[in-house]
């Protein structure tokens, strides 16, 4: 019989999923006399292994002799001391099983170096590929600790559902701005801030024993499956439908048909009767107008050509002028609102998002006005003393692409 070489077995773990180990890992751990690790008191997986009946022992670092003080060897001194101790345990006991932790990123390389020329083999038991969303679990745990009644953050502990609303709105608009004008790095950061608000609200719910983050995630996952029967049930969706094309594939659904199914299923689930049920009045003005008009269009209230909304804008503009001439402030405000509604309808007919167009216009206005002020400063002109013709001259220059 060929003698079995002494072996150091290194078992990989992940702090995000401390109890999730593949069969090979549990096999290595379960057949070991003891499982060695850096510190049983802080290793994330230690509680799971303890309840499984596995003995955990802190590995005592070996002493580095003069011959070990080779600066070309990988690993910091602590890693090299632990690596030497593991090799010694393997040579003495035939097998040393070590549970890698968050503090051991350099240990496998150090063990490989320490085992050279000793006859000790090194076996590394890898984790299976992690599922997407592992870091979300970490975020949930971070939020739980921040809301801990004894050791949490005083500010986080003072918050409730209502006080967090303003931050949710602010972070949402910052995300919109990052999507429209930022980089991928900006989008990632702002998505994280929005995700934090969801996790924060869920933790507040958990603290009230009302609901948890799992209830939130389960609810939306169930809804998505329920409203996509062409994907998760007996329906079908063509590749064209999945890509947003307007023409159907063989036996498939177009994106428009998918949207119709979604609306119908939503109507049935919510048992809504009116066309505007579920539309919150707290939406920003342009978004609210566009949403109401879009829902009314599904009932047939829409323009079939461009001439209609263009004429309506002109008509509403005339009514604004008439109201202004009459001098009734309330009437003027109402007519201006109607004019804005007509412009929103025109934008929808041209397939332009009115809110997005308004934000783009605001960015252009900001850039141009700042350019006006710079030009005035270069001419040593005081903005407070400018007459209208000078303002218009500077403004037209700021609008010029060459300026």
mmCIF file of C-alpha atoms in Angstrom:
data_model
loop_
_atom_site.group_PDB
_atom_site.id
_atom_site.type_symbol
_atom_site.label_atom_id
_atom_site.label_comp_id
_atom_site.label_asym_id
_atom_site.label_seq_id
_atom_site.Cartn_x
_atom_site.Cartn_y
_atom_site.Cartn_z
ATOM 1 C CA UNK A 1 0.000 0.000 0.000
ATOM 2 C CA UNK A 2 1.302 3.421 -0.945
ATOM 3 C CA UNK A 3 1.728 5.549 2.186
ATOM 4 C CA UNK A 4 -0.506 8.614 2.372
ATOM 5 C CA UNK A 5 1.466 11.845 2.372
ATOM 6 C CA UNK A 6 0.872 14.256 5.268
ATOM 7 C CA UNK A 7 -1.613 16.882 4.152
ATOM 8 C CA UNK A 8 -2.683 20.363 5.100
ATOM 9 C CA UNK A 9 -6.356 20.874 4.141
ATOM 10 C CA UNK A 10 -7.431 24.513 3.805
ATOM 11 C CA UNK A 11 -11.219 25.004 3.738
ATOM 12 C CA UNK A 12 -12.430 28.247 2.167
ATOM 13 C CA UNK A 13 -15.334 30.140 3.750
ATOM 14 C CA UNK A 14 -17.172 33.383 3.080
ATOM 15 C CA UNK A 15 -18.187 35.851 5.761
ATOM 16 C CA UNK A 16 -21.336 36.741 3.818
ATOM 17 C CA UNK A 17 -22.578 33.133 3.846
ATOM 18 C CA UNK A 18 -20.849 31.676 6.913
ATOM 19 C CA UNK A 19 -23.011 28.568 7.136
ATOM 20 C CA UNK A 20 -23.098 27.765 3.430
ATOM 21 C CA UNK A 21 -20.362 25.230 2.667
ATOM 22 C CA UNK A 22 -20.208 22.667 -0.146
ATOM 23 C CA UNK A 23 -20.299 18.925 0.561
ATOM 24 C CA UNK A 24 -16.520 18.658 0.092
ATOM 25 C CA UNK A 25 -15.992 21.233 2.835
ATOM 26 C CA UNK A 26 -18.342 19.517 5.290
ATOM 27 C CA UNK A 27 -16.681 16.193 4.475
ATOM 28 C CA UNK A 28 -13.215 17.585 5.231
ATOM 29 C CA UNK A 29 -14.391 19.267 8.415
ATOM 30 C CA UNK A 30 -16.483 16.354 9.648
ATOM 31 C CA UNK A 31 -13.704 13.790 9.254
ATOM 32 C CA UNK A 32 -11.069 15.911 11.026
ATOM 33 C CA UNK A 33 -10.141 15.178 14.644
ATOM 34 C CA UNK A 34 -10.136 18.916 15.248
ATOM 35 C CA UNK A 35 -10.595 21.906 12.994
ATOM 36 C CA UNK A 36 -7.933 24.550 13.355
ATOM 37 C CA UNK A 37 -8.521 28.245 12.795
ATOM 38 C CA UNK A 38 -7.041 31.586 13.719
ATOM 39 C CA UNK A 39 -9.627 32.585 16.345
ATOM 40 C CA UNK A 40 -12.777 30.542 17.102
ATOM 41 C CA UNK A 41 -14.334 33.512 18.902
ATOM 42 C CA UNK A 42 -14.486 35.770 15.832
ATOM 43 C CA UNK A 43 -14.651 33.431 12.822
ATOM 44 C CA UNK A 44 -18.062 33.949 11.121
ATOM 45 C CA UNK A 45 -18.532 30.211 10.492
ATOM 46 C CA UNK A 46 -17.606 29.118 14.023
ATOM 47 C CA UNK A 47 -21.193 29.139 15.446
ATOM 48 C CA UNK A 48 -22.456 26.977 12.559
ATOM 49 C CA UNK A 49 -19.689 24.412 13.005
ATOM 50 C CA UNK A 50 -20.166 24.427 16.772
ATOM 51 C CA UNK A 51 -23.837 23.504 16.419
ATOM 52 C CA UNK A 52 -22.798 20.777 13.967
ATOM 53 C CA UNK A 53 -20.708 19.223 16.749
ATOM 54 C CA UNK A 54 -17.314 19.997 15.195
ATOM 55 C CA UNK A 55 -14.469 20.786 17.587
ATOM 56 C CA UNK A 56 -12.718 24.063 16.851
ATOM 57 C CA UNK A 57 -9.234 24.816 18.130
ATOM 58 C CA UNK A 58 -7.193 27.984 17.794
ATOM 59 C CA UNK A 59 -3.942 27.269 15.955
ATOM 60 C CA UNK A 60 -0.897 28.263 17.975
ATOM 61 C CA UNK A 61 1.607 30.052 15.730
ATOM 62 C CA UNK A 62 5.029 28.426 15.421
ATOM 63 C CA UNK A 63 8.243 30.243 16.163
ATOM 64 C CA UNK A 64 10.211 31.446 13.165
ATOM 65 C CA UNK A 65 13.833 30.340 13.334
ATOM 66 C CA UNK A 66 16.712 32.107 11.664
ATOM 67 C CA UNK A 67 16.391 29.811 8.658
ATOM 68 C CA UNK A 68 12.751 30.896 8.287
ATOM 69 C CA UNK A 69 13.623 34.581 8.033
ATOM 70 C CA UNK A 70 13.716 34.636 4.240
ATOM 71 C CA UNK A 71 12.338 37.916 2.938
ATOM 72 C CA UNK A 72 11.584 36.348 -0.434
ATOM 73 C CA UNK A 73 8.945 34.060 1.099
ATOM 74 C CA UNK A 74 5.340 35.218 0.693
ATOM 75 C CA UNK A 75 3.112 36.240 3.559
ATOM 76 C CA UNK A 76 3.456 38.513 6.553
ATOM 77 C CA UNK A 77 5.164 37.153 9.707
ATOM 78 C CA UNK A 78 1.867 36.041 11.288
ATOM 79 C CA UNK A 79 0.847 34.104 8.156
ATOM 80 C CA UNK A 80 4.265 32.435 7.981
ATOM 81 C CA UNK A 81 4.081 31.439 11.662
ATOM 82 C CA UNK A 82 0.641 29.881 11.144
ATOM 83 C CA UNK A 83 1.782 28.215 7.919
ATOM 84 C CA UNK A 84 4.783 26.658 9.680
ATOM 85 C CA UNK A 85 2.525 25.446 12.505
ATOM 86 C CA UNK A 86 0.153 23.801 10.017
ATOM 87 C CA UNK A 87 2.971 22.019 8.223
ATOM 88 C CA UNK A 88 4.313 20.790 11.561
ATOM 89 C CA UNK A 89 0.839 19.524 12.609
ATOM 90 C CA UNK A 90 0.453 17.707 9.300
ATOM 91 C CA UNK A 91 3.839 16.003 9.668
ATOM 92 C CA UNK A 92 2.992 14.978 13.235
ATOM 93 C CA UNK A 93 -0.665 13.972 12.840
ATOM 94 C CA UNK A 94 -0.725 13.122 9.142
ATOM 95 C CA UNK A 95 -3.503 15.652 8.448
ATOM 96 C CA UNK A 96 -4.215 19.199 9.545
ATOM 97 C CA UNK A 97 -7.538 20.804 8.615
ATOM 98 C CA UNK A 98 -7.694 24.598 8.793
ATOM 99 C CA UNK A 99 -10.764 26.807 8.350
ATOM 100 C CA UNK A 100 -9.835 29.912 6.375
ATOM 101 C CA UNK A 101 -11.438 33.152 7.513
ATOM 102 C CA UNK A 102 -11.626 36.846 6.589
ATOM 103 C CA UNK A 103 -8.182 37.429 8.139
ATOM 104 C CA UNK A 104 -6.475 34.715 6.078
ATOM 105 C CA UNK A 105 -6.244 36.008 2.487
ATOM 106 C CA UNK A 106 -2.485 35.434 2.342
ATOM 107 C CA UNK A 107 -2.329 32.178 4.307
ATOM 108 C CA UNK A 108 -2.784 29.673 1.429
ATOM 109 C CA UNK A 109 0.248 31.070 -0.413
ATOM 110 C CA UNK A 110 2.261 31.086 2.809
ATOM 111 C CA UNK A 111 1.337 27.420 3.461
ATOM 112 C CA UNK A 112 2.333 26.480 -0.065
ATOM 113 C CA UNK A 113 5.723 28.100 0.474
ATOM 114 C CA UNK A 114 6.228 26.568 3.915
ATOM 115 C CA UNK A 115 5.411 23.060 2.637
ATOM 116 C CA UNK A 116 8.057 23.070 -0.072
ATOM 117 C CA UNK A 117 10.654 20.364 0.502
ATOM 118 C CA UNK A 118 8.820 18.948 3.531
ATOM 119 C CA UNK A 119 6.836 16.194 1.811
ATOM 120 C CA UNK A 120 3.585 17.798 3.000
ATOM 121 C CA UNK A 121 0.832 18.203 0.435
ATOM 122 C CA UNK A 122 -1.576 21.126 0.439
ATOM 123 C CA UNK A 123 -5.238 20.653 -0.451
ATOM 124 C CA UNK A 124 -7.544 23.664 -0.907
ATOM 125 C CA UNK A 125 -11.302 23.092 -0.682
ATOM 126 C CA UNK A 126 -12.946 25.935 -2.620
ATOM 127 C CA UNK A 127 -16.409 27.340 -2.090
ATOM 128 C CA UNK A 128 -18.984 26.865 -4.790
ATOM 129 C CA UNK A 129 -19.729 29.915 -6.903
ATOM 130 C CA UNK A 130 -21.553 32.425 -4.769
ATOM 131 C CA UNK A 131 -25.063 33.404 -5.779
ATOM 132 C CA UNK A 132 -25.705 37.016 -6.699
ATOM 133 C CA UNK A 133 -26.872 39.136 -3.791
ATOM 134 C CA UNK A 134 -24.471 37.920 -1.100
ATOM 135 C CA UNK A 135 -23.395 41.468 -0.299
ATOM 136 C CA UNK A 136 -27.042 42.430 0.214
ATOM 137 C CA UNK A 137 -27.039 40.048 3.188
ATOM 138 C CA UNK A 138 -24.061 41.919 4.577
ATOM 139 C CA UNK A 139 -25.905 45.218 4.145
ATOM 140 C CA UNK A 140 -28.906 43.796 6.011
ATOM 141 C CA UNK A 141 -26.635 42.750 8.876
ATOM 142 C CA UNK A 142 -24.905 46.149 8.950
ATOM 143 C CA UNK A 143 -28.301 47.848 9.176
ATOM 144 C CA UNK A 144 -29.387 45.475 11.935
ATOM 145 C CA UNK A 145 -26.313 46.419 13.959
ATOM 146 C CA UNK A 146 -26.885 50.130 13.379
ATOM 147 C CA UNK A 147 -30.405 49.705 14.792
ATOM 148 C CA UNK A 148 -29.300 47.575 17.752
ATOM 149 C CA UNK A 149 -30.999 49.085 20.852
ATOM 150 C CA UNK A 150 -27.891 48.609 22.999
ATOM 151 C CA UNK A 151 -24.921 49.170 20.695
ATOM 152 C CA UNK A 152 -26.432 50.850 17.624
ATOM 153 C CA UNK A 153 -26.096 54.362 16.226
ATOM 154 C CA UNK A 154 -28.191 56.973 18.090
ATOM 155 C CA UNK A 155 -29.220 58.717 14.854
ATOM 156 C CA UNK A 156 -30.302 55.490 13.149
ATOM 157 C CA UNK A 157 -32.255 54.456 16.231
ATOM 158 C CA UNK A 158 -34.241 57.722 16.178
ATOM 159 C CA UNK A 159 -35.541 57.182 12.642
ATOM 160 C CA UNK A 160 -38.941 55.820 11.674
ATOM 161 C CA UNK A 161 -40.792 55.262 8.412
ATOM 162 C CA UNK A 162 -41.925 58.889 8.176
ATOM 163 C CA UNK A 163 -38.584 60.539 8.981
ATOM 164 C CA UNK A 164 -36.849 58.466 6.315
ATOM 165 C CA UNK A 165 -39.167 59.534 3.486
ATOM 166 C CA UNK A 166 -37.205 62.702 2.652
ATOM 167 C CA UNK A 167 -33.988 60.698 2.302
ATOM 168 C CA UNK A 168 -35.657 58.167 0.023
ATOM 169 C CA UNK A 169 -36.843 60.985 -2.247
ATOM 170 C CA UNK A 170 -33.470 62.754 -2.210
ATOM 171 C CA UNK A 171 -31.528 59.577 -2.956
ATOM 172 C CA UNK A 172 -33.931 58.651 -5.758
ATOM 173 C CA UNK A 173 -33.383 61.973 -7.498
ATOM 174 C CA UNK A 174 -29.628 61.714 -6.997
ATOM 175 C CA UNK A 175 -29.819 58.320 -8.720
ATOM 176 C CA UNK A 176 -31.779 59.848 -11.606
ATOM 177 C CA UNK A 177 -29.119 62.550 -11.934
ATOM 178 C CA UNK A 178 -26.337 59.937 -11.928
ATOM 179 C CA UNK A 179 -28.097 57.925 -14.633
ATOM 180 C CA UNK A 180 -28.583 61.002 -16.810
ATOM 181 C CA UNK A 181 -25.226 62.750 -16.310
ATOM 182 C CA UNK A 182 -22.874 60.549 -14.283
ATOM 183 C CA UNK A 183 -20.560 57.611 -14.763
ATOM 184 C CA UNK A 184 -21.080 53.947 -13.922
ATOM 185 C CA UNK A 185 -19.268 54.576 -10.644
ATOM 186 C CA UNK A 186 -21.779 57.310 -9.801
ATOM 187 C CA UNK A 187 -24.716 55.057 -10.699
ATOM 188 C CA UNK A 188 -23.385 52.245 -8.502
ATOM 189 C CA UNK A 189 -22.976 54.609 -5.556
ATOM 190 C CA UNK A 190 -26.435 56.113 -5.902
ATOM 191 C CA UNK A 191 -28.069 52.709 -6.389
ATOM 192 C CA UNK A 192 -26.433 51.715 -3.119
ATOM 193 C CA UNK A 193 -27.919 54.756 -1.390
ATOM 194 C CA UNK A 194 -31.392 53.876 -2.676
ATOM 195 C CA UNK A 195 -30.928 50.243 -1.646
ATOM 196 C CA UNK A 196 -29.943 51.426 1.825
ATOM 197 C CA UNK A 197 -33.255 53.258 2.140
ATOM 198 C CA UNK A 198 -35.148 50.045 1.296
ATOM 199 C CA UNK A 199 -33.134 48.006 3.801
ATOM 200 C CA UNK A 200 -33.464 50.776 6.415
ATOM 201 C CA UNK A 201 -37.250 50.895 6.052
ATOM 202 C CA UNK A 202 -37.417 47.097 6.266
ATOM 203 C CA UNK A 203 -35.322 47.099 9.447
ATOM 204 C CA UNK A 204 -37.642 49.667 10.989
ATOM 205 C CA UNK A 205 -40.507 47.326 10.119
ATOM 206 C CA UNK A 206 -38.659 44.383 11.658
ATOM 207 C CA UNK A 207 -38.030 46.368 14.848
ATOM 208 C CA UNK A 208 -41.789 46.972 15.053
ATOM 209 C CA UNK A 209 -42.325 43.242 14.448
ATOM 210 C CA UNK A 210 -44.463 44.244 11.454
ATOM 211 C CA UNK A 211 -42.467 42.894 8.474
ATOM 212 C CA UNK A 212 -38.917 42.028 7.436
ATOM 213 C CA UNK A 213 -36.668 42.463 4.419
ATOM 214 C CA UNK A 214 -37.623 38.920 3.409
ATOM 215 C CA UNK A 215 -41.291 39.920 3.325
ATOM 216 C CA UNK A 216 -40.363 42.826 1.059
ATOM 217 C CA UNK A 217 -38.230 40.711 -1.267
ATOM 218 C CA UNK A 218 -40.707 37.808 -1.300
ATOM 219 C CA UNK A 219 -43.581 40.115 -2.125
ATOM 220 C CA UNK A 220 -41.919 41.702 -5.146
ATOM 221 C CA UNK A 221 -40.506 38.376 -6.379
ATOM 222 C CA UNK A 222 -43.942 36.764 -6.170
ATOM 223 C CA UNK A 223 -45.463 39.743 -7.975
ATOM 224 C CA UNK A 224 -42.917 39.577 -10.805
ATOM 225 C CA UNK A 225 -43.532 35.865 -11.299
ATOM 226 C CA UNK A 226 -47.288 36.330 -11.163
ATOM 227 C CA UNK A 227 -47.279 39.157 -13.691
ATOM 228 C CA UNK A 228 -44.918 37.441 -16.114
ATOM 229 C CA UNK A 229 -46.803 34.218 -16.892
ATOM 230 C CA UNK A 230 -45.144 34.195 -20.323
ATOM 231 C CA UNK A 231 -41.827 33.629 -18.523
ATOM 232 C CA UNK A 232 -42.677 31.739 -15.342
ATOM 233 C CA UNK A 233 -45.934 29.958 -16.192
ATOM 234 C CA UNK A 234 -47.656 28.628 -19.304
ATOM 235 C CA UNK A 235 -47.299 31.692 -21.513
ATOM 236 C CA UNK A 236 -44.514 32.441 -23.969
ATOM 237 C CA UNK A 237 -42.531 35.495 -24.929
ATOM 238 C CA UNK A 238 -40.627 35.757 -28.148
ATOM 239 C CA UNK A 239 -37.039 37.039 -28.315
ATOM 240 C CA UNK A 240 -38.468 40.143 -29.976
ATOM 241 C CA UNK A 241 -40.757 40.701 -26.995
ATOM 242 C CA UNK A 242 -37.917 40.299 -24.533
ATOM 243 C CA UNK A 243 -35.838 42.845 -26.438
ATOM 244 C CA UNK A 244 -38.683 45.351 -26.626
ATOM 245 C CA UNK A 245 -39.509 44.904 -30.308
ATOM 246 C CA UNK A 246 -43.000 45.810 -31.462
ATOM 247 C CA UNK A 247 -43.495 42.836 -33.788
ATOM 248 C CA UNK A 248 -44.313 39.385 -32.447
ATOM 249 C CA UNK A 249 -42.207 36.304 -32.913
ATOM 250 C CA UNK A 250 -43.629 32.940 -33.881
ATOM 251 C CA UNK A 251 -46.207 32.134 -31.217
ATOM 252 C CA UNK A 252 -44.764 34.808 -28.939
ATOM 253 C CA UNK A 253 -45.787 38.072 -27.334
ATOM 254 C CA UNK A 254 -44.596 41.532 -28.202
ATOM 255 C CA UNK A 255 -43.486 44.006 -25.555
ATOM 256 C CA UNK A 256 -46.780 45.862 -26.037
ATOM 257 C CA UNK A 257 -48.744 42.655 -25.391
ATOM 258 C CA UNK A 258 -46.652 41.959 -22.303
ATOM 259 C CA UNK A 259 -47.494 45.468 -21.041
ATOM 260 C CA UNK A 260 -51.190 44.861 -21.688
ATOM 261 C CA UNK A 261 -51.049 41.591 -19.746
ATOM 262 C CA UNK A 262 -49.258 43.364 -16.883
ATOM 263 C CA UNK A 263 -51.912 46.076 -16.724
ATOM 264 C CA UNK A 264 -54.736 43.547 -16.823
ATOM 265 C CA UNK A 265 -53.204 41.367 -14.096
ATOM 266 C CA UNK A 266 -52.518 44.433 -11.971
ATOM 267 C CA UNK A 267 -56.099 45.613 -12.409
ATOM 268 C CA UNK A 268 -57.409 42.195 -11.352
ATOM 269 C CA UNK A 269 -55.086 41.949 -8.330
ATOM 270 C CA UNK A 270 -55.825 45.430 -7.026
ATOM 271 C CA UNK A 271 -59.530 45.221 -7.935
ATOM 272 C CA UNK A 272 -59.296 48.748 -9.273
ATOM 273 C CA UNK A 273 -62.208 50.185 -11.213
ATOM 274 C CA UNK A 274 -61.308 53.785 -12.042
ATOM 275 C CA UNK A 275 -58.621 54.706 -14.588
ATOM 276 C CA UNK A 276 -56.551 56.607 -12.018
ATOM 277 C CA UNK A 277 -56.777 54.265 -9.035
ATOM 278 C CA UNK A 278 -53.366 53.887 -7.440
ATOM 279 C CA UNK A 279 -51.849 57.076 -8.887
ATOM 280 C CA UNK A 280 -50.518 59.085 -5.902
ATOM 281 C CA UNK A 281 -51.215 62.817 -5.908
ATOM 282 C CA UNK A 282 -47.785 63.349 -4.300
ATOM 283 C CA UNK A 283 -45.999 62.655 -7.595
ATOM 284 C CA UNK A 284 -44.040 65.614 -9.018
ATOM 285 C CA UNK A 285 -46.272 67.774 -11.196
ATOM 286 C CA UNK A 286 -44.966 66.826 -14.643
ATOM 287 C CA UNK A 287 -44.773 63.151 -13.687
ATOM 288 C CA UNK A 288 -48.325 63.253 -12.327
ATOM 289 C CA UNK A 289 -49.661 64.918 -15.464
ATOM 290 C CA UNK A 290 -47.865 62.452 -17.743
ATOM 291 C CA UNK A 291 -49.059 59.470 -15.691
ATOM 292 C CA UNK A 292 -52.699 60.577 -15.697
ATOM 293 C CA UNK A 293 -52.625 61.328 -19.421
ATOM 294 C CA UNK A 294 -50.946 57.990 -20.178
ATOM 295 C CA UNK A 295 -53.607 56.097 -18.221
ATOM 296 C CA UNK A 296 -56.398 58.071 -19.863
ATOM 297 C CA UNK A 297 -54.899 57.221 -23.255
ATOM 298 C CA UNK A 298 -55.411 53.530 -22.504
ATOM 299 C CA UNK A 299 -59.128 54.285 -22.377
ATOM 300 C CA UNK A 300 -58.952 55.957 -25.806
ATOM 301 C CA UNK A 301 -58.445 59.588 -24.736
ATOM 302 C CA UNK A 302 -55.462 60.502 -26.928
ATOM 303 C CA UNK A 303 -54.403 62.414 -30.027
ATOM 304 C CA UNK A 304 -54.063 60.411 -33.217
ATOM 305 C CA UNK A 305 -51.855 62.967 -34.977
ATOM 306 C CA UNK A 306 -49.404 65.737 -34.135
ATOM 307 C CA UNK A 307 -51.661 68.572 -35.260
ATOM 308 C CA UNK A 308 -54.055 68.059 -32.337
ATOM 309 C CA UNK A 309 -51.628 68.598 -29.436
ATOM 310 C CA UNK A 310 -49.848 71.433 -31.273
ATOM 311 C CA UNK A 311 -53.154 73.255 -31.758
ATOM 312 C CA UNK A 312 -54.060 72.629 -28.110
ATOM 313 C CA UNK A 313 -50.808 74.241 -26.935
ATOM 314 C CA UNK A 314 -51.539 77.332 -29.028
ATOM 315 C CA UNK A 315 -55.117 77.450 -27.760
ATOM 316 C CA UNK A 316 -54.006 77.230 -24.126
ATOM 317 C CA UNK A 317 -51.364 79.906 -24.699
ATOM 318 C CA UNK A 318 -54.021 82.275 -26.020
ATOM 319 C CA UNK A 319 -56.118 81.557 -22.919
ATOM 320 C CA UNK A 320 -53.159 82.348 -20.665
ATOM 321 C CA UNK A 321 -52.735 85.710 -22.412
ATOM 322 C CA UNK A 322 -56.441 86.446 -22.038
ATOM 323 C CA UNK A 323 -56.422 85.525 -18.352
ATOM 324 C CA UNK A 324 -53.351 87.685 -17.763
ATOM 325 C CA UNK A 325 -55.064 90.616 -19.447
ATOM 326 C CA UNK A 326 -58.096 90.144 -17.191
ATOM 327 C CA UNK A 327 -55.841 90.344 -14.124
ATOM 328 C CA UNK A 328 -57.328 87.428 -12.142
ATOM 329 C CA UNK A 329 -54.390 85.605 -10.464
ATOM 330 C CA UNK A 330 -56.354 82.407 -9.804
ATOM 331 C CA UNK A 331 -57.558 82.299 -13.413
ATOM 332 C CA UNK A 332 -54.016 82.887 -14.645
ATOM 333 C CA UNK A 333 -52.693 80.026 -12.496
ATOM 334 C CA UNK A 334 -55.396 77.677 -13.789
ATOM 335 C CA UNK A 335 -54.696 78.572 -17.425
ATOM 336 C CA UNK A 336 -50.938 78.168 -16.946
ATOM 337 C CA UNK A 337 -51.638 74.725 -15.528
ATOM 338 C CA UNK A 338 -53.730 73.870 -18.577
ATOM 339 C CA UNK A 339 -50.899 75.110 -20.804
ATOM 340 C CA UNK A 340 -48.416 72.863 -18.990
ATOM 341 C CA UNK A 341 -50.821 69.954 -19.423
ATOM 342 C CA UNK A 342 -51.043 70.644 -23.154
ATOM 343 C CA UNK A 343 -47.233 70.744 -23.415
ATOM 344 C CA UNK A 344 -47.053 67.417 -21.582
ATOM 345 C CA UNK A 345 -49.553 65.952 -24.050
ATOM 346 C CA UNK A 346 -47.457 67.263 -26.947
ATOM 347 C CA UNK A 347 -44.328 65.710 -25.422
ATOM 348 C CA UNK A 348 -46.104 62.360 -25.050
ATOM 349 C CA UNK A 349 -47.261 62.494 -28.677
ATOM 350 C CA UNK A 350 -43.629 63.095 -29.698
ATOM 351 C CA UNK A 351 -42.534 60.226 -27.405
ATOM 352 C CA UNK A 352 -40.543 62.603 -25.208
ATOM 353 C CA UNK A 353 -40.503 62.136 -21.439
ATOM 354 C CA UNK A 354 -41.656 65.578 -20.239
ATOM 355 C CA UNK A 355 -40.009 65.321 -16.832
ATOM 356 C CA UNK A 356 -36.722 64.220 -18.357
ATOM 357 C CA UNK A 357 -36.973 67.025 -20.915
ATOM 358 C CA UNK A 358 -37.634 69.537 -18.128
ATOM 359 C CA UNK A 359 -34.565 68.378 -16.190
ATOM 360 C CA UNK A 360 -32.437 68.622 -19.336
ATOM 361 C CA UNK A 361 -33.767 72.130 -19.923
ATOM 362 C CA UNK A 362 -32.939 73.050 -16.333
ATOM 363 C CA UNK A 363 -29.362 71.822 -16.799
ATOM 364 C CA UNK A 364 -29.035 73.876 -19.974
ATOM 365 C CA UNK A 365 -30.440 76.946 -18.216
ATOM 366 C CA UNK A 366 -27.985 76.562 -15.343
ATOM 367 C CA UNK A 367 -25.018 76.175 -17.685
ATOM 368 C CA UNK A 368 -26.032 79.130 -19.844
ATOM 369 C CA UNK A 369 -26.781 81.465 -16.960
ATOM 370 C CA UNK A 370 -23.474 80.680 -15.296
ATOM 371 C CA UNK A 371 -21.819 81.444 -18.647
ATOM 372 C CA UNK A 372 -23.689 84.765 -18.761
ATOM 373 C CA UNK A 373 -22.318 85.701 -15.342
ATOM 374 C CA UNK A 374 -18.770 84.741 -16.372
ATOM 375 C CA UNK A 375 -19.031 86.842 -19.529
ATOM 376 C CA UNK A 376 -20.358 89.782 -17.515
ATOM 377 C CA UNK A 377 -17.482 89.463 -15.071
ATOM 378 C CA UNK A 378 -14.963 89.389 -17.940
ATOM 379 C CA UNK A 379 -16.438 92.679 -19.200
ATOM 380 C CA UNK A 380 -16.412 94.057 -15.639
ATOM 381 C CA UNK A 381 -20.195 94.458 -15.778
ATOM 382 C CA UNK A 382 -22.294 94.358 -12.605
ATOM 383 C CA UNK A 383 -25.344 92.086 -13.185
ATOM 384 C CA UNK A 384 -27.412 94.376 -10.975
ATOM 385 C CA UNK A 385 -26.860 97.268 -13.426
ATOM 386 C CA UNK A 386 -27.515 95.408 -16.707
ATOM 387 C CA UNK A 387 -30.371 96.600 -18.874
ATOM 388 C CA UNK A 388 -32.595 94.142 -20.724
ATOM 389 C CA UNK A 389 -30.823 94.460 -24.055
ATOM 390 C CA UNK A 390 -27.459 93.594 -22.454
ATOM 391 C CA UNK A 391 -28.979 90.637 -20.628
ATOM 392 C CA UNK A 392 -30.407 89.343 -23.928
ATOM 393 C CA UNK A 393 -27.108 89.901 -25.714
ATOM 394 C CA UNK A 394 -25.210 87.907 -23.083
ATOM 395 C CA UNK A 395 -27.901 85.227 -23.080
ATOM 396 C CA UNK A 396 -27.821 84.769 -26.859
ATOM 397 C CA UNK A 397 -24.030 84.561 -26.725
ATOM 398 C CA UNK A 398 -24.285 81.893 -23.999
ATOM 399 C CA UNK A 399 -26.701 79.922 -26.201
ATOM 400 C CA UNK A 400 -24.286 80.012 -29.124
ATOM 401 C CA UNK A 401 -22.400 76.739 -29.641
ATOM 402 C CA UNK A 402 -19.225 78.699 -30.389
ATOM 403 C CA UNK A 403 -19.259 80.575 -27.071
#
